[in-house]
Amino acid sequence: MAESNSLLVIIRHAPYGSNLLREGLDTALVAAAFGQPVDLLFLGQGAMALLKEQGRGAPGQKASLPTIDMLEMYDIEQLWTTEETLVTLGVPASTLRDDVQFLKAKVLPGFLQQYAQILNF
């Protein structure tokens, strides 16, 4: 169960479609650096950031995988997605990072209520 001052950052955008994924990750890192408990939920195209193998972004865009790899150093250890997201994207769970946890979409309302703050990117 999440702490009373916890933050959930929801990532809904693909790694290279816009800067929103990077902004969400940066926000999570800043909050964690100030001692706030942070979890990440990847929904829709955002779940593509959890793939073990990722290509490069457009010129000038930083890859998101190195940032995701260093989340644990900031005590951000809870990476979530839904089983339904993977089915919709046609992505097998075996292609995702090993530290991803799975929820069923029907439990999302209760899951979200555990967090004091929720930010969407």
Coordinates of N, CA and C in Angstrom, one line a residue:
M1 N 0.8 -1.2 0.0 CA 0.0 0.0 0.0 C 0.9 1.2 0.0
A2 N 0.5 2.2 -0.8 CA 1.3 3.4 -0.9 C 1.2 4.3 0.3
E3 N 2.2 5.1 0.6 CA 2.2 6.0 1.7 C 1.3 7.2 1.5
S4 N 0.9 7.9 2.6 CA -0.1 9.0 2.5 C 0.4 10.2 1.7
N5 N 1.7 10.4 1.6 CA 2.3 11.5 0.8 C 2.8 11.0 -0.6
S6 N 2.4 9.8 -1.0 CA 2.9 9.2 -2.2 C 2.4 9.9 -3.5
L7 N 3.2 9.8 -4.5 CA 2.9 10.3 -5.8 C 2.9 9.2 -6.8
L8 N 1.9 9.2 -7.7 CA 1.8 8.3 -8.8 C 1.9 9.1 -10.1
V9 N 2.9 8.8 -10.9 CA 3.1 9.5 -12.2 C 2.6 8.5 -13.2
I10 N 1.6 8.9 -14.0 CA 1.0 8.1 -15.1 C 1.6 8.6 -16.4
I11 N 2.2 7.7 -17.1 CA 2.8 7.9 -18.4 C 1.9 7.3 -19.5
R12 N 1.4 8.1 -20.4 CA 0.5 7.7 -21.4 C 1.0 7.8 -22.8
H13 N 2.2 8.4 -22.9 CA 2.7 8.7 -24.3 C 3.9 7.9 -24.6
A14 N 4.0 7.5 -25.9 CA 5.1 6.7 -26.3 C 6.5 7.4 -26.1
P15 N 7.5 6.7 -26.1 CA 8.9 7.3 -25.8 C 9.3 8.4 -26.7
Y16 N 9.0 8.3 -28.0 CA 9.5 9.2 -28.9 C 8.4 10.1 -29.6
G17 N 7.2 9.9 -29.2 CA 6.1 10.7 -29.9 C 6.1 12.2 -29.4
S18 N 6.5 12.4 -28.2 CA 6.5 13.8 -27.7 C 7.5 13.8 -26.5
N19 N 7.6 15.0 -25.9 CA 8.5 15.1 -24.7 C 7.8 14.7 -23.4
L20 N 6.5 14.3 -23.5 CA 5.7 14.0 -22.3 C 6.3 12.9 -21.4
L21 N 6.8 11.8 -22.1 CA 7.3 10.7 -21.3 C 8.6 11.2 -20.5
R22 N 9.4 11.9 -21.2 CA 10.6 12.5 -20.6 C 10.3 13.4 -19.4
E23 N 9.3 14.2 -19.6 CA 8.8 15.2 -18.6 C 8.3 14.4 -17.4
G24 N 7.5 13.4 -17.6 CA 7.0 12.5 -16.5 C 8.1 11.9 -15.7
L25 N 9.1 11.3 -16.4 CA 10.2 10.7 -15.8 C 11.0 11.7 -15.0
D26 N 11.2 12.9 -15.5 CA 12.0 13.9 -14.8 C 11.2 14.4 -13.6
T27 N 9.9 14.5 -13.7 CA 9.1 14.9 -12.5 C 9.2 13.8 -11.4
A28 N 9.1 12.6 -11.8 CA 9.3 11.5 -10.8 C 10.6 11.5 -10.1
L29 N 11.7 11.8 -10.9 CA 13.0 11.8 -10.3 C 13.2 13.0 -9.4
V30 N 12.7 14.1 -9.7 CA 12.8 15.3 -8.8 C 12.0 15.0 -7.5
A31 N 10.8 14.5 -7.6 CA 10.0 14.2 -6.4 C 10.7 13.2 -5.5
A32 N 11.3 12.2 -6.1 CA 12.0 11.2 -5.4 C 13.2 11.7 -4.7
A33 N 13.9 12.6 -5.5 CA 15.1 13.3 -4.9 C 14.8 14.1 -3.7
F34 N 13.6 14.6 -3.5 CA 13.2 15.3 -2.4 C 12.5 14.4 -1.3
G35 N 12.6 13.1 -1.5 CA 12.2 12.2 -0.5 C 10.7 11.7 -0.6
Q36 N 10.0 12.1 -1.7 CA 8.6 11.7 -1.8 C 8.6 10.3 -2.4
P37 N 7.8 9.4 -1.8 CA 7.6 8.1 -2.5 C 6.9 8.2 -3.8
V38 N 7.5 7.6 -4.8 CA 6.9 7.7 -6.2 C 6.8 6.4 -6.8
D39 N 5.7 6.1 -7.5 CA 5.5 5.0 -8.3 C 5.1 5.5 -9.7
L40 N 5.3 4.6 -10.7 CA 5.0 5.0 -12.1 C 4.0 4.0 -12.7
L41 N 3.0 4.5 -13.4 CA 2.0 3.6 -14.1 C 2.1 4.0 -15.5
F42 N 2.3 3.0 -16.4 CA 2.4 3.2 -17.8 C 1.2 2.6 -18.5
L43 N 0.4 3.5 -19.1 CA -0.8 3.1 -19.8 C -0.7 3.5 -21.3
G44 N -1.5 2.8 -22.1 CA -1.6 3.1 -23.5 C -0.2 3.0 -24.1
Q45 N 0.1 3.9 -25.0 CA 1.4 3.9 -25.7 C 2.6 4.1 -24.7
G46 N 2.3 4.6 -23.5 CA 3.4 4.8 -22.5 C 4.1 3.5 -22.1
A47 N 3.3 2.4 -22.2 CA 3.9 1.1 -21.9 C 5.1 0.7 -22.8
M48 N 5.2 1.3 -24.0 CA 6.3 1.1 -24.9 C 7.6 1.5 -24.3
A49 N 7.6 2.3 -23.3 CA 8.8 2.7 -22.6 C 9.4 1.6 -21.7
L50 N 8.6 0.6 -21.5 CA 9.0 -0.5 -20.6 C 9.6 -1.7 -21.4
L51 N 9.7 -1.6 -22.7 CA 10.3 -2.6 -23.5 C 11.8 -2.8 -23.2
K52 N 12.2 -4.0 -23.1 CA 13.6 -4.2 -22.9 C 14.5 -3.7 -24.0
E53 N 14.1 -3.8 -25.2 CA 14.8 -3.4 -26.4 C 14.1 -2.2 -26.9
Q54 N 14.9 -1.1 -27.1 CA 14.3 0.1 -27.7 C 15.2 0.7 -28.7
G55 N 14.6 1.3 -29.7 CA 15.4 1.9 -30.8 C 15.8 3.3 -30.3
R56 N 16.4 4.1 -31.2 CA 16.8 5.4 -30.9 C 15.6 6.3 -31.3
G57 N 15.5 7.5 -30.6 CA 14.5 8.5 -31.0 C 14.9 9.3 -32.1
A58 N 14.1 10.3 -32.4 CA 14.4 11.3 -33.4 C 15.7 12.0 -33.1
P59 N 16.4 12.6 -34.1 CA 17.6 13.4 -33.7 C 17.3 14.4 -32.7
G60 N 18.2 14.5 -31.7 CA 18.0 15.5 -30.6 C 17.2 15.0 -29.5
Q61 N 16.6 13.9 -29.6 CA 15.8 13.3 -28.5 C 16.7 12.3 -27.7
K62 N 16.6 12.5 -26.4 CA 17.3 11.5 -25.5 C 16.5 10.2 -25.4
A63 N 17.2 9.1 -25.3 CA 16.6 7.9 -25.1 C 16.0 7.8 -23.7
S64 N 14.9 7.2 -23.5 CA 14.2 7.1 -22.2 C 14.7 5.9 -21.4
L65 N 15.3 4.9 -22.1 CA 15.7 3.7 -21.4 C 16.8 4.0 -20.3
P66 N 17.8 4.8 -20.6 CA 18.7 5.0 -19.5 C 18.1 5.7 -18.3
T67 N 17.1 6.6 -18.5 CA 16.5 7.2 -17.3 C 15.7 6.2 -16.6
I68 N 15.0 5.3 -17.3 CA 14.2 4.2 -16.6 C 15.1 3.3 -15.8
D69 N 16.3 3.0 -16.4 CA 17.3 2.2 -15.8 C 17.8 2.7 -14.4
M70 N 17.8 4.1 -14.3 CA 18.3 4.7 -13.1 C 17.2 5.0 -12.0
L71 N 16.0 4.7 -12.3 CA 14.9 5.0 -11.4 C 15.1 4.3 -10.0
E72 N 15.7 3.1 -10.0 CA 15.9 2.4 -8.8 C 16.9 3.1 -7.8
M73 N 17.8 3.9 -8.4 CA 18.8 4.6 -7.6 C 18.1 5.8 -6.8
Y74 N 16.9 6.1 -7.3 CA 16.1 7.2 -6.6 C 15.0 6.5 -5.8
D75 N 15.1 5.2 -5.6 CA 14.1 4.5 -4.8 C 12.7 4.5 -5.5
I76 N 12.7 4.6 -6.8 CA 11.4 4.4 -7.6 C 11.5 3.0 -8.1
E77 N 10.8 2.1 -7.4 CA 10.9 0.7 -7.7 C 9.6 0.1 -8.2
Q78 N 8.5 0.8 -8.1 CA 7.2 0.3 -8.5 C 6.9 0.8 -9.9
L79 N 7.0 -0.1 -10.9 CA 6.7 0.2 -12.3 C 5.5 -0.6 -12.6
W80 N 4.4 0.0 -13.0 CA 3.1 -0.7 -13.2 C 2.6 -0.5 -14.6
T81 N 1.9 -1.5 -15.1 CA 1.1 -1.4 -16.3 C -0.1 -2.3 -16.2
T82 N -1.0 -2.3 -17.1 CA -2.2 -3.2 -17.0 C -2.0 -4.3 -18.1
E83 N -2.6 -5.4 -17.8 CA -2.6 -6.5 -18.7 C -3.4 -6.1 -20.0
E84 N -4.4 -5.3 -19.8 CA -5.2 -4.9 -21.0 C -4.4 -4.0 -21.9
T85 N -3.5 -3.1 -21.3 CA -2.7 -2.3 -22.2 C -1.8 -3.1 -23.1
L86 N -1.2 -4.2 -22.5 CA -0.4 -5.1 -23.3 C -1.2 -5.8 -24.4
V87 N -2.4 -6.2 -24.1 CA -3.2 -6.9 -25.1 C -3.5 -5.9 -26.2
T88 N -3.9 -4.7 -25.9 CA -4.3 -3.7 -26.9 C -3.1 -3.3 -27.8
L89 N -1.9 -3.3 -27.2 CA -0.7 -2.9 -28.0 C -0.1 -4.2 -28.7
G90 N -0.6 -5.4 -28.4 CA -0.1 -6.6 -29.0 C 1.4 -6.8 -28.5
V91 N 1.7 -6.5 -27.3 CA 3.0 -6.6 -26.7 C 3.0 -7.7 -25.7
P92 N 3.8 -8.8 -25.9 CA 3.9 -9.8 -24.9 C 4.6 -9.3 -23.6
A93 N 4.2 -9.8 -22.5 CA 4.8 -9.4 -21.2 C 6.3 -9.8 -21.2
S94 N 6.6 -10.8 -21.9 CA 8.0 -11.2 -21.9 C 9.0 -10.2 -22.5
T95 N 8.5 -9.3 -23.3 CA 9.3 -8.3 -23.9 C 9.5 -7.1 -23.0
L96 N 8.9 -7.0 -21.9 CA 9.0 -5.9 -21.0 C 10.2 -6.1 -20.0
R97 N 10.6 -5.1 -19.3 CA 11.6 -5.2 -18.3 C 11.1 -6.1 -17.2
D98 N 12.0 -6.8 -16.5 CA 11.6 -7.8 -15.5 C 11.0 -7.2 -14.3
D99 N 11.2 -5.9 -14.0 CA 10.7 -5.3 -12.8 C 9.3 -4.7 -12.9
V100 N 8.6 -4.9 -14.0 CA 7.2 -4.4 -14.2 C 6.2 -5.3 -13.5
Q101 N 5.3 -4.6 -12.8 CA 4.2 -5.3 -12.2 C 2.9 -5.1 -13.0
F102 N 2.0 -6.0 -12.9 CA 0.8 -5.9 -13.7 C -0.5 -5.8 -12.9
L103 N -1.4 -5.0 -13.4 CA -2.7 -4.8 -12.8 C -3.8 -5.2 -13.8
K104 N -4.9 -5.5 -13.3 CA -6.1 -5.6 -14.2 C -6.8 -4.3 -14.2
A105 N -7.3 -3.9 -15.3 CA -7.9 -2.6 -15.5 C -9.0 -2.4 -14.5
K106 N -9.8 -3.4 -14.1 CA -10.9 -3.3 -13.2 C -10.5 -2.8 -11.8
V107 N -9.2 -3.0 -11.4 CA -8.8 -2.6 -10.1 C -8.1 -1.2 -10.1
L108 N -8.0 -0.6 -11.2 CA -7.4 0.7 -11.3 C -8.1 1.8 -10.4
P109 N -9.4 1.9 -10.3 CA -10.0 2.9 -9.4 C -9.5 2.8 -8.0
G110 N -9.5 1.6 -7.4 CA -9.0 1.4 -6.1 C -7.5 1.6 -6.0
F111 N -6.7 1.2 -7.0 CA -5.3 1.4 -7.0 C -5.0 2.9 -7.0
L112 N -5.7 3.7 -7.8 CA -5.4 5.2 -7.8 C -5.7 5.8 -6.5
Q113 N -6.7 5.3 -5.8 CA -7.1 6.0 -4.5 C -6.0 5.8 -3.4
Q114 N -5.0 5.0 -3.6 CA -4.0 4.8 -2.7 C -3.0 6.0 -2.7
Y115 N -3.1 6.8 -3.7 CA -2.0 7.9 -3.8 C -2.6 9.3 -3.4
A116 N -1.7 10.0 -2.8 CA -2.1 11.4 -2.3 C -2.1 12.3 -3.5
Q117 N -1.2 12.1 -4.5 CA -1.2 12.9 -5.7 C -1.0 12.0 -6.9
I118 N -1.6 12.5 -8.0 CA -1.5 11.7 -9.3 C -1.2 12.8 -10.4
L119 N -0.1 12.6 -11.1 CA 0.2 13.4 -12.3 C 0.1 12.6 -13.5
N120 N -0.4 13.2 -14.6 CA -0.6 12.5 -15.9 C 0.4 13.1 -16.9
F121 N 1.1 12.3 -17.6 CA 1.9 12.8 -18.7 C 1.7 12.0 -20.0

